[in-house]
Amino acid sequence: MPKVISWSTIIAWMVIDPMKVLVTYTSRTSNTKKVAQAIYEEIEEEKAIKEFDDVTTLDNYDLVFVGFPVENFGPCEKAKEFLKSFCVGKTIVLFITHAAPEYLKFVPGWLVKCIRAASESNVGAVFNCQGELAEDVRQGMLKSPDPMIRLWAEKSSKTKGQPDATRIERARLFVREIMEK
Ligand SMILES: Cc1cc2nc3c(=O)[nH]c(=O)nc-3n(C[C@H](O)[C@H](O)[C@H](O)COP(=O)(O)O)c2cc1C
């Protein structure tokens, strides 16, 4: 005979064992960290926030927001390593920053590489936004033999202050939509 589980039992389970969410990230110059902080603030469930370096296991979390910057047209090396070492079989949401504006035609390809790096996880959703380009990176790009990279460096003053309040608000909205699902 099938066992009938009452609503009161389900609610009791939810109270006893509430959903646990982790926001984890790596960030050289705090752009991704800013987004991580906003995401963390928006989550109403039981939550924690940690840099990649402070994570030892994800076993205790039902949902993990994983944030990192694009470096060299794909996920940074630290993110690749983190996704491989900790996120296999986990349900994750990616949040990614990059210096290019979101509409640049190359951005979708970089995001695909990020999602591929998480191919052994269940990627529920992806958020991305522009972040300020650090001065040392800009200087390096100005010396590149590739004229397009030099051009991006010349235009990079437009990244100043990113992610700005509008982009941070977009990150907050993204979280509200995810958590309602
Ligand atoms: C080594 C390096 C390579 C980068 N490569 C790219 C790139 O390919 N495309 C891009 O849009 N931004 C690139 N960036 C810029 C970062 O993605 C961007 O500034 C990001 O917001 C930095 O985030 P963080 O402050 O959290 O580290 C690169 C930055 C570094 C340091």
Short mmCIF file of N, CA and C and ligand atoms in Angstrom, two decimals:
data_model
loop_
_atom_site.label_atom_id
_atom_site.label_comp_id
_atom_site.label_asym_id
_atom_site.label_seq_id
_atom_site.Cartn_x
_atom_site.Cartn_y
_atom_site.Cartn_z
N MET A 1 0.85 -1.21 0.00
CA MET A 1 0.00 0.00 0.00
C MET A 1 0.89 1.26 0.00
N PRO A 2 0.64 2.23 -0.93
CA PRO A 2 1.51 3.41 -0.96
C PRO A 2 1.38 4.22 0.32
N LYS A 3 2.50 4.76 0.73
CA LYS A 3 2.49 5.55 1.97
C LYS A 3 2.09 6.99 1.66
N VAL A 4 1.11 7.50 2.37
CA VAL A 4 0.67 8.88 2.13
C VAL A 4 1.41 9.79 3.11
N ILE A 5 2.06 10.81 2.54
CA ILE A 5 2.78 11.76 3.41
C ILE A 5 1.95 13.02 3.54
N SER A 6 1.66 13.42 4.74
CA SER A 6 0.80 14.58 4.94
C SER A 6 1.58 15.88 4.74
N TRP A 7 0.85 16.94 4.43
CA TRP A 7 1.47 18.27 4.27
C TRP A 7 2.20 18.69 5.55
N SER A 8 1.58 18.34 6.68
CA SER A 8 2.22 18.75 7.95
C SER A 8 3.59 18.08 8.10
N THR A 9 3.71 16.83 7.58
CA THR A 9 5.02 16.15 7.65
C THR A 9 6.02 16.86 6.75
N ILE A 10 5.57 17.23 5.53
CA ILE A 10 6.48 17.90 4.59
C ILE A 10 6.94 19.23 5.17
N ILE A 11 6.00 19.98 5.73
CA ILE A 11 6.35 21.28 6.31
C ILE A 11 7.31 21.08 7.49
N ALA A 12 7.04 20.04 8.28
CA ALA A 12 7.93 19.75 9.42
C ALA A 12 9.34 19.45 8.91
N TRP A 13 9.47 18.67 7.82
CA TRP A 13 10.78 18.38 7.24
C TRP A 13 11.49 19.66 6.83
N MET A 14 10.70 20.55 6.17
CA MET A 14 11.30 21.80 5.69
C MET A 14 11.80 22.65 6.85
N VAL A 15 11.06 22.59 7.95
CA VAL A 15 11.47 23.37 9.12
C VAL A 15 12.70 22.73 9.76
N ILE A 16 12.64 21.37 9.84
CA ILE A 16 13.76 20.67 10.49
C ILE A 16 15.00 20.75 9.61
N ASP A 17 14.80 20.60 8.29
CA ASP A 17 15.95 20.55 7.38
C ASP A 17 15.77 21.60 6.27
N PRO A 18 15.92 22.89 6.61
CA PRO A 18 15.70 23.93 5.60
C PRO A 18 16.78 23.92 4.52
N MET A 19 16.42 24.49 3.38
CA MET A 19 17.37 24.56 2.26
C MET A 19 18.61 25.37 2.68
N LYS A 20 19.78 24.86 2.32
CA LYS A 20 21.02 25.57 2.66
C LYS A 20 21.71 26.02 1.38
N VAL A 21 22.04 27.29 1.36
CA VAL A 21 22.62 27.88 0.14
C VAL A 21 24.00 28.44 0.46
N LEU A 22 24.94 28.17 -0.46
CA LEU A 22 26.28 28.76 -0.32
C LEU A 22 26.55 29.68 -1.51
N VAL A 23 27.12 30.83 -1.21
CA VAL A 23 27.65 31.71 -2.26
C VAL A 23 29.16 31.62 -2.14
N THR A 24 29.82 31.18 -3.21
CA THR A 24 31.27 31.07 -3.17
C THR A 24 31.86 31.70 -4.43
N TYR A 25 33.05 32.25 -4.28
CA TYR A 25 33.60 33.04 -5.40
C TYR A 25 35.11 33.15 -5.30
N THR A 26 35.70 33.54 -6.44
CA THR A 26 37.07 34.01 -6.44
C THR A 26 37.08 35.37 -7.14
N SER A 27 37.96 36.25 -6.68
CA SER A 27 37.92 37.61 -7.19
C SER A 27 39.26 38.29 -6.94
N ARG A 28 39.93 38.71 -8.03
CA ARG A 28 41.23 39.36 -7.84
C ARG A 28 41.06 40.81 -7.39
N THR A 29 40.09 41.51 -8.01
CA THR A 29 40.00 42.96 -7.78
C THR A 29 38.61 43.37 -7.26
N SER A 30 37.90 42.40 -6.69
CA SER A 30 36.64 42.64 -5.96
C SER A 30 35.40 42.86 -6.83
N ASN A 31 35.50 42.78 -8.14
CA ASN A 31 34.29 42.94 -8.96
C ASN A 31 33.32 41.78 -8.71
N THR A 32 33.83 40.56 -8.81
CA THR A 32 32.98 39.39 -8.59
C THR A 32 32.55 39.32 -7.12
N LYS A 33 33.42 39.79 -6.25
CA LYS A 33 33.09 39.82 -4.82
C LYS A 33 31.88 40.71 -4.55
N LYS A 34 31.83 41.86 -5.25
CA LYS A 34 30.69 42.79 -5.11
C LYS A 34 29.38 42.09 -5.48
N VAL A 35 29.43 41.35 -6.59
CA VAL A 35 28.23 40.63 -7.05
C VAL A 35 27.89 39.54 -6.03
N ALA A 36 28.93 38.84 -5.54
CA ALA A 36 28.71 37.77 -4.56
C ALA A 36 27.99 38.31 -3.32
N GLN A 37 28.43 39.46 -2.86
CA GLN A 37 27.86 40.07 -1.67
C GLN A 37 26.37 40.40 -1.88
N ALA A 38 26.06 40.95 -3.06
CA ALA A 38 24.67 41.30 -3.37
C ALA A 38 23.81 40.03 -3.45
N ILE A 39 24.34 39.00 -4.07
CA ILE A 39 23.60 37.73 -4.18
C ILE A 39 23.34 37.18 -2.77
N TYR A 40 24.39 37.20 -1.97
CA TYR A 40 24.27 36.69 -0.59
C TYR A 40 23.18 37.45 0.18
N GLU A 41 23.21 38.77 0.07
CA GLU A 41 22.23 39.59 0.81
C GLU A 41 20.80 39.28 0.38
N GLU A 42 20.63 38.92 -0.87
CA GLU A 42 19.28 38.71 -1.42
C GLU A 42 18.68 37.36 -1.04
N ILE A 43 19.52 36.41 -0.64
CA ILE A 43 19.04 35.05 -0.32
C ILE A 43 18.38 35.07 1.06
N GLU A 44 17.17 34.51 1.11
CA GLU A 44 16.43 34.51 2.39
C GLU A 44 16.55 33.18 3.13
N GLU A 45 17.02 32.15 2.44
CA GLU A 45 17.17 30.84 3.04
C GLU A 45 18.42 30.82 3.95
N GLU A 46 18.62 29.67 4.61
CA GLU A 46 19.85 29.52 5.41
C GLU A 46 21.04 29.63 4.46
N LYS A 47 22.05 30.45 4.80
CA LYS A 47 23.07 30.77 3.80
C LYS A 47 24.44 31.00 4.41
N ALA A 48 25.45 30.90 3.52
CA ALA A 48 26.83 31.21 3.91
C ALA A 48 27.51 31.81 2.69
N ILE A 49 28.60 32.55 2.94
CA ILE A 49 29.39 33.09 1.84
C ILE A 49 30.86 32.79 2.13
N LYS A 50 31.57 32.27 1.11
CA LYS A 50 32.98 31.88 1.31
C LYS A 50 33.76 32.09 0.03
N GLU A 51 35.01 32.48 0.17
CA GLU A 51 35.89 32.48 -1.00
C GLU A 51 36.23 31.03 -1.34
N PHE A 52 36.57 30.78 -2.61
CA PHE A 52 36.92 29.40 -3.01
C PHE A 52 37.93 28.79 -2.03
N ASP A 53 38.94 29.60 -1.66
CA ASP A 53 40.04 29.08 -0.83
C ASP A 53 39.57 28.57 0.53
N ASP A 54 38.41 29.04 0.97
CA ASP A 54 37.92 28.64 2.30
C ASP A 54 36.95 27.47 2.25
N VAL A 55 36.67 26.97 1.03
CA VAL A 55 35.71 25.86 0.89
C VAL A 55 36.46 24.53 1.03
N THR A 56 35.92 23.67 1.88
CA THR A 56 36.53 22.33 2.01
C THR A 56 35.61 21.26 1.42
N THR A 57 34.30 21.52 1.47
CA THR A 57 33.31 20.61 0.87
C THR A 57 32.03 21.37 0.59
N LEU A 58 31.25 20.86 -0.36
CA LEU A 58 29.93 21.46 -0.63
C LEU A 58 28.82 20.53 -0.16
N ASP A 59 29.21 19.47 0.53
CA ASP A 59 28.24 18.43 0.90
C ASP A 59 27.04 18.96 1.70
N ASN A 60 27.25 20.02 2.46
CA ASN A 60 26.17 20.50 3.33
C ASN A 60 25.20 21.44 2.63
N TYR A 61 25.41 21.71 1.34
CA TYR A 61 24.59 22.72 0.67
C TYR A 61 23.71 22.11 -0.42
N ASP A 62 22.47 22.63 -0.48
CA ASP A 62 21.52 22.16 -1.50
C ASP A 62 21.71 22.92 -2.80
N LEU A 63 22.14 24.17 -2.70
CA LEU A 63 22.32 25.02 -3.88
C LEU A 63 23.57 25.88 -3.67
N VAL A 64 24.40 25.97 -4.71
CA VAL A 64 25.64 26.73 -4.58
C VAL A 64 25.75 27.74 -5.73
N PHE A 65 25.89 29.00 -5.37
CA PHE A 65 26.18 30.06 -6.35
C PHE A 65 27.70 30.13 -6.47
N VAL A 66 28.22 29.97 -7.70
CA VAL A 66 29.67 29.92 -7.92
C VAL A 66 30.07 31.10 -8.82
N GLY A 67 30.91 31.99 -8.28
CA GLY A 67 31.25 33.21 -9.02
C GLY A 67 32.74 33.32 -9.34
N PHE A 68 33.04 33.84 -10.51
CA PHE A 68 34.45 34.00 -10.92
C PHE A 68 34.53 34.95 -12.12
N PRO A 69 35.72 35.47 -12.39
CA PRO A 69 35.88 36.33 -13.58
C PRO A 69 36.27 35.54 -14.82
N VAL A 70 35.98 36.13 -15.96
CA VAL A 70 36.52 35.62 -17.23
C VAL A 70 37.98 36.05 -17.30
N GLU A 71 38.84 35.12 -17.64
CA GLU A 71 40.25 35.47 -17.90
C GLU A 71 40.69 34.76 -19.17
N ASN A 72 41.29 35.50 -20.05
CA ASN A 72 41.74 34.93 -21.32
C ASN A 72 40.62 34.19 -22.05
N PHE A 73 39.48 34.87 -22.14
CA PHE A 73 38.34 34.44 -22.97
C PHE A 73 37.63 33.18 -22.47
N GLY A 74 37.71 32.92 -21.19
CA GLY A 74 37.03 31.75 -20.61
C GLY A 74 37.10 31.84 -19.10
N PRO A 75 36.68 30.77 -18.40
CA PRO A 75 36.74 30.82 -16.94
C PRO A 75 38.18 30.94 -16.47
N CYS A 76 38.43 31.66 -15.38
CA CYS A 76 39.80 31.74 -14.85
C CYS A 76 40.23 30.35 -14.38
N GLU A 77 41.51 30.14 -14.29
CA GLU A 77 42.05 28.81 -13.95
C GLU A 77 41.53 28.33 -12.59
N LYS A 78 41.44 29.27 -11.66
CA LYS A 78 40.99 28.90 -10.32
C LYS A 78 39.55 28.35 -10.35
N ALA A 79 38.74 28.94 -11.22
CA ALA A 79 37.35 28.47 -11.34
C ALA A 79 37.31 27.07 -11.94
N LYS A 80 38.13 26.85 -12.97
CA LYS A 80 38.15 25.51 -13.61
C LYS A 80 38.48 24.46 -12.55
N GLU A 81 39.48 24.77 -11.76
CA GLU A 81 39.94 23.85 -10.72
C GLU A 81 38.83 23.62 -9.68
N PHE A 82 38.20 24.71 -9.27
CA PHE A 82 37.15 24.63 -8.23
C PHE A 82 35.97 23.79 -8.73
N LEU A 83 35.56 24.05 -9.96
CA LEU A 83 34.41 23.34 -10.52
C LEU A 83 34.70 21.83 -10.60
N LYS A 84 35.94 21.52 -10.99
CA LYS A 84 36.33 20.10 -11.11
C LYS A 84 36.44 19.42 -9.74
N SER A 85 36.98 20.15 -8.78
CA SER A 85 37.27 19.54 -7.48
C SER A 85 36.06 19.46 -6.56
N PHE A 86 35.16 20.44 -6.64
CA PHE A 86 34.10 20.52 -5.63
C PHE A 86 32.67 20.38 -6.17
N CYS A 87 32.46 20.69 -7.44
CA CYS A 87 31.08 20.88 -7.90
C CYS A 87 30.47 19.70 -8.66
N VAL A 88 31.22 18.63 -8.83
CA VAL A 88 30.70 17.48 -9.60
C VAL A 88 29.43 16.95 -8.93
N GLY A 89 28.35 16.87 -9.72
CA GLY A 89 27.08 16.33 -9.23
C GLY A 89 26.25 17.33 -8.43
N LYS A 90 26.77 18.54 -8.22
CA LYS A 90 26.03 19.53 -7.43
C LYS A 90 25.14 20.40 -8.33
N THR A 91 24.07 20.93 -7.74
CA THR A 91 23.26 21.92 -8.45
C THR A 91 23.87 23.29 -8.17
N ILE A 92 24.28 23.95 -9.23
CA ILE A 92 24.97 25.23 -9.06
C ILE A 92 24.36 26.31 -9.95
N VAL A 93 24.63 27.55 -9.56
CA VAL A 93 24.27 28.72 -10.37
C VAL A 93 25.57 29.50 -10.57
N LEU A 94 25.87 29.85 -11.80
CA LEU A 94 27.12 30.57 -12.05
C LEU A 94 26.88 32.07 -12.08
N PHE A 95 27.81 32.84 -11.52
CA PHE A 95 27.80 34.30 -11.74
C PHE A 95 29.21 34.71 -12.13
N ILE A 96 29.27 35.47 -13.21
CA ILE A 96 30.54 35.68 -13.90
C ILE A 96 30.69 37.16 -14.22
N THR A 97 31.90 37.70 -14.01
CA THR A 97 32.14 39.07 -14.45
C THR A 97 33.24 39.07 -15.52
N HIS A 98 33.19 40.09 -16.35
CA HIS A 98 34.16 40.25 -17.45
C HIS A 98 34.23 41.73 -17.77
N ALA A 99 35.36 42.17 -18.32
CA ALA A 99 35.52 43.60 -18.58
C ALA A 99 34.72 44.05 -19.81
N ALA A 100 34.46 43.14 -20.71
CA ALA A 100 33.72 43.51 -21.93
C ALA A 100 32.28 43.85 -21.58
N PRO A 101 31.66 44.74 -22.36
CA PRO A 101 30.23 44.97 -22.15
C PRO A 101 29.44 43.71 -22.51
N GLU A 102 28.29 43.52 -21.86
CA GLU A 102 27.52 42.29 -22.03
C GLU A 102 27.15 42.03 -23.49
N TYR A 103 26.96 43.10 -24.25
CA TYR A 103 26.47 42.94 -25.63
C TYR A 103 27.58 42.54 -26.62
N LEU A 104 28.84 42.57 -26.19
CA LEU A 104 29.93 42.25 -27.12
C LEU A 104 29.72 40.84 -27.69
N LYS A 105 29.94 40.70 -29.00
CA LYS A 105 29.57 39.43 -29.64
C LYS A 105 30.37 38.23 -29.15
N PHE A 106 31.52 38.48 -28.51
CA PHE A 106 32.34 37.35 -28.04
C PHE A 106 31.87 36.80 -26.69
N VAL A 107 31.10 37.60 -25.97
CA VAL A 107 30.74 37.21 -24.59
C VAL A 107 29.99 35.87 -24.53
N PRO A 108 28.98 35.62 -25.39
CA PRO A 108 28.29 34.32 -25.30
C PRO A 108 29.25 33.13 -25.42
N GLY A 109 30.23 33.24 -26.28
CA GLY A 109 31.22 32.16 -26.43
C GLY A 109 32.03 31.93 -25.16
N TRP A 110 32.40 33.03 -24.49
CA TRP A 110 33.14 32.89 -23.21
C TRP A 110 32.25 32.21 -22.17
N LEU A 111 30.96 32.59 -22.17
CA LEU A 111 30.04 32.00 -21.18
C LEU A 111 29.86 30.50 -21.45
N VAL A 112 29.81 30.14 -22.73
CA VAL A 112 29.70 28.71 -23.08
C VAL A 112 30.89 27.95 -22.51
N LYS A 113 32.09 28.56 -22.61
CA LYS A 113 33.28 27.89 -22.05
C LYS A 113 33.14 27.73 -20.53
N CYS A 114 32.56 28.74 -19.89
CA CYS A 114 32.36 28.66 -18.43
C CYS A 114 31.39 27.52 -18.09
N ILE A 115 30.32 27.43 -18.88
CA ILE A 115 29.32 26.38 -18.61
C ILE A 115 29.94 25.00 -18.87
N ARG A 116 30.76 24.92 -19.93
CA ARG A 116 31.43 23.63 -20.23
C ARG A 116 32.36 23.21 -19.10
N ALA A 117 32.98 24.20 -18.47
CA ALA A 117 33.89 23.87 -17.36
C ALA A 117 33.11 23.28 -16.19
N ALA A 118 31.78 23.51 -16.20
CA ALA A 118 30.92 22.97 -15.13
C ALA A 118 30.05 21.83 -15.67
N SER A 119 30.53 21.14 -16.69
CA SER A 119 29.68 20.15 -17.37
C SER A 119 29.33 18.96 -16.49
N GLU A 120 30.07 18.78 -15.39
CA GLU A 120 29.73 17.65 -14.51
C GLU A 120 28.83 18.08 -13.35
N SER A 121 28.34 19.32 -13.43
CA SER A 121 27.39 19.83 -12.42
C SER A 121 26.05 20.07 -13.11
N ASN A 122 25.01 20.28 -12.30
CA ASN A 122 23.73 20.70 -12.87
C ASN A 122 23.71 22.23 -12.80
N VAL A 123 23.94 22.87 -13.94
CA VAL A 123 23.97 24.34 -13.95
C VAL A 123 22.53 24.84 -14.14
N GLY A 124 21.99 25.44 -13.08
CA GLY A 124 20.60 25.88 -13.12
C GLY A 124 20.41 27.18 -13.85
N ALA A 125 21.38 28.08 -13.75
CA ALA A 125 21.25 29.40 -14.37
C ALA A 125 22.62 30.07 -14.38
N VAL A 126 22.72 31.12 -15.22
CA VAL A 126 23.99 31.85 -15.33
C VAL A 126 23.71 33.34 -15.32
N PHE A 127 24.43 34.07 -14.47
CA PHE A 127 24.36 35.53 -14.47
C PHE A 127 25.72 36.04 -14.92
N ASN A 128 25.73 37.08 -15.74
CA ASN A 128 27.02 37.70 -16.09
C ASN A 128 26.88 39.20 -16.16
N CYS A 129 27.96 39.89 -15.84
CA CYS A 129 27.94 41.34 -15.99
C CYS A 129 29.36 41.89 -16.12
N GLN A 130 29.41 43.12 -16.56
CA GLN A 130 30.70 43.79 -16.74
C GLN A 130 31.33 44.15 -15.39
N GLY A 131 32.66 44.05 -15.34
CA GLY A 131 33.42 44.49 -14.17
C GLY A 131 34.58 45.37 -14.65
N GLU A 132 35.03 46.23 -13.77
CA GLU A 132 36.13 47.15 -14.13
C GLU A 132 37.40 46.38 -14.49
N LEU A 133 38.09 46.85 -15.51
CA LEU A 133 39.37 46.23 -15.90
C LEU A 133 40.48 46.82 -15.04
N ALA A 134 41.23 45.94 -14.37
CA ALA A 134 42.31 46.42 -13.50
C ALA A 134 43.40 47.09 -14.33
N GLU A 135 44.05 48.10 -13.74
CA GLU A 135 45.05 48.91 -14.46
C GLU A 135 46.22 48.06 -14.96
N ASP A 136 46.69 47.11 -14.13
CA ASP A 136 47.84 46.31 -14.57
C ASP A 136 47.48 45.43 -15.78
N VAL A 137 46.23 44.97 -15.80
CA VAL A 137 45.79 44.15 -16.94
C VAL A 137 45.70 45.03 -18.18
N ARG A 138 45.20 46.26 -17.97
CA ARG A 138 45.08 47.21 -19.09
C ARG A 138 46.46 47.50 -19.69
N GLN A 139 47.44 47.71 -18.82
CA GLN A 139 48.80 48.01 -19.29
C GLN A 139 49.34 46.86 -20.12
N GLY A 140 49.11 45.63 -19.64
CA GLY A 140 49.56 44.44 -20.37
C GLY A 140 48.90 44.35 -21.73
N MET A 141 47.58 44.64 -21.75
CA MET A 141 46.83 44.55 -23.01
C MET A 141 47.31 45.58 -24.03
N LEU A 142 47.73 46.74 -23.51
CA LEU A 142 48.21 47.80 -24.42
C LEU A 142 49.47 47.36 -25.18
N LYS A 143 50.18 46.39 -24.61
CA LYS A 143 51.41 45.89 -25.24
C LYS A 143 51.15 44.66 -26.11
N SER A 144 49.90 44.24 -26.22
CA SER A 144 49.60 43.02 -26.98
C SER A 144 49.89 43.21 -28.47
N PRO A 145 50.36 42.16 -29.15
CA PRO A 145 50.55 42.24 -30.60
C PRO A 145 49.20 42.25 -31.35
N ASP A 146 48.14 41.85 -30.65
CA ASP A 146 46.82 41.77 -31.29
C ASP A 146 46.17 43.17 -31.26
N PRO A 147 45.91 43.77 -32.43
CA PRO A 147 45.35 45.14 -32.45
C PRO A 147 43.99 45.23 -31.77
N MET A 148 43.22 44.13 -31.80
CA MET A 148 41.89 44.19 -31.18
C MET A 148 42.03 44.29 -29.65
N ILE A 149 42.99 43.55 -29.11
CA ILE A 149 43.20 43.61 -27.65
C ILE A 149 43.69 45.00 -27.26
N ARG A 150 44.56 45.59 -28.09
CA ARG A 150 45.03 46.97 -27.79
C ARG A 150 43.85 47.95 -27.83
N LEU A 151 42.96 47.74 -28.78
CA LEU A 151 41.78 48.61 -28.91
C LEU A 151 40.88 48.49 -27.67
N TRP A 152 40.67 47.25 -27.21
CA TRP A 152 39.85 47.06 -25.99
C TRP A 152 40.47 47.80 -24.82
N ALA A 153 41.82 47.70 -24.71
CA ALA A 153 42.51 48.37 -23.59
C ALA A 153 42.30 49.88 -23.68
N GLU A 154 42.34 50.40 -24.90
CA GLU A 154 42.17 51.85 -25.06
C GLU A 154 40.76 52.28 -24.66
N LYS A 155 39.80 51.39 -24.88
CA LYS A 155 38.39 51.72 -24.58
C LYS A 155 38.00 51.38 -23.13
N SER A 156 38.95 50.84 -22.37
CA SER A 156 38.57 50.24 -21.09
C SER A 156 38.17 51.24 -20.02
N SER A 157 38.39 52.55 -20.26
CA SER A 157 37.97 53.53 -19.25
C SER A 157 36.46 53.43 -19.03
N LYS A 158 35.76 52.91 -20.04
CA LYS A 158 34.29 52.76 -19.90
C LYS A 158 33.91 51.70 -18.87
N THR A 159 34.87 50.89 -18.44
CA THR A 159 34.55 49.85 -17.45
C THR A 159 34.62 50.40 -16.02
N LYS A 160 35.12 51.64 -15.90
CA LYS A 160 35.33 52.24 -14.57
C LYS A 160 34.06 52.16 -13.70
N GLY A 161 34.24 51.69 -12.47
CA GLY A 161 33.10 51.64 -11.52
C GLY A 161 32.18 50.45 -11.69
N GLN A 162 32.49 49.57 -12.63
CA GLN A 162 31.63 48.40 -12.83
C GLN A 162 32.04 47.26 -11.89
N PRO A 163 31.12 46.47 -11.41
CA PRO A 163 29.69 46.55 -11.66
C PRO A 163 29.05 47.69 -10.86
N ASP A 164 28.28 48.52 -11.56
CA ASP A 164 27.65 49.68 -10.92
C ASP A 164 26.32 49.27 -10.27
N ALA A 165 25.62 50.27 -9.73
CA ALA A 165 24.39 49.98 -8.98
C ALA A 165 23.35 49.27 -9.84
N THR A 166 23.28 49.63 -11.11
CA THR A 166 22.29 49.00 -12.00
C THR A 166 22.59 47.52 -12.18
N ARG A 167 23.87 47.23 -12.37
CA ARG A 167 24.24 45.82 -12.58
C ARG A 167 24.06 45.01 -11.28
N ILE A 168 24.36 45.64 -10.17
CA ILE A 168 24.17 44.95 -8.88
C ILE A 168 22.68 44.69 -8.66
N GLU A 169 21.85 45.64 -9.04
CA GLU A 169 20.41 45.45 -8.90
C GLU A 169 19.94 44.30 -9.80
N ARG A 170 20.54 44.21 -10.97
CA ARG A 170 20.20 43.11 -11.89
C ARG A 170 20.57 41.76 -11.25
N ALA A 171 21.69 41.73 -10.54
CA ALA A 171 22.10 40.50 -9.85
C ALA A 171 21.08 40.14 -8.76
N ARG A 172 20.61 41.15 -8.04
CA ARG A 172 19.62 40.92 -6.97
C ARG A 172 18.32 40.35 -7.56
N LEU A 173 17.89 40.93 -8.67
CA LEU A 173 16.66 40.48 -9.33
C LEU A 173 16.82 39.03 -9.79
N PHE A 174 18.00 38.73 -10.34
CA PHE A 174 18.32 37.37 -10.79
C PHE A 174 18.12 36.38 -9.64
N VAL A 175 18.62 36.73 -8.46
CA VAL A 175 18.50 35.83 -7.30
C VAL A 175 17.03 35.65 -6.93
N ARG A 176 16.28 36.76 -6.92
CA ARG A 176 14.87 36.65 -6.54
C ARG A 176 14.14 35.71 -7.50
N GLU A 177 14.44 35.83 -8.78
CA GLU A 177 13.80 34.96 -9.77
C GLU A 177 14.18 33.49 -9.55
N ILE A 178 15.46 33.25 -9.29
CA ILE A 178 15.93 31.87 -9.07
C ILE A 178 15.25 31.26 -7.84
N MET A 179 15.22 32.02 -6.76
CA MET A 179 14.76 31.45 -5.50
C MET A 179 13.24 31.28 -5.48
N GLU A 180 12.56 31.97 -6.39
CA GLU A 180 11.11 31.79 -6.48
C GLU A 180 10.75 30.51 -7.21
N LYS A 181 11.70 30.03 -8.06
CA LYS A 181 11.40 28.85 -8.90
C LYS A 181 11.22 27.60 -8.06
C1 LIG B 1 44.59 37.78 -16.60
C2 LIG B 1 43.25 38.42 -16.92
C3 LIG B 1 42.64 38.11 -18.12
C4 LIG B 1 41.39 38.71 -18.44
N1 LIG B 1 40.76 38.34 -19.60
C5 LIG B 1 39.56 38.90 -19.89
C6 LIG B 1 38.84 38.51 -21.06
O1 LIG B 1 39.26 37.63 -21.82
N2 LIG B 1 37.68 39.13 -21.34
C7 LIG B 1 37.16 40.10 -20.53
O2 LIG B 1 36.10 40.64 -20.85
N3 LIG B 1 37.78 40.45 -19.38
C8 LIG B 1 38.96 39.86 -19.04
N4 LIG B 1 39.59 40.22 -17.88
C9 LIG B 1 38.95 41.20 -17.01
C10 LIG B 1 38.17 40.57 -15.84
O3 LIG B 1 37.36 39.52 -16.28
C11 LIG B 1 37.25 41.63 -15.21
O4 LIG B 1 37.95 42.79 -14.88
C12 LIG B 1 36.58 41.01 -13.98
O5 LIG B 1 35.48 41.79 -13.61
C13 LIG B 1 37.54 40.90 -12.82
O6 LIG B 1 36.85 40.37 -11.74
P1 LIG B 1 37.49 40.29 -10.29
O7 LIG B 1 37.75 41.69 -9.83
O8 LIG B 1 36.45 39.63 -9.48
O9 LIG B 1 38.74 39.47 -10.41
C14 LIG B 1 40.80 39.63 -17.55
C15 LIG B 1 41.44 39.92 -16.33
C16 LIG B 1 42.65 39.32 -16.01
C17 LIG B 1 43.31 39.63 -14.70
#
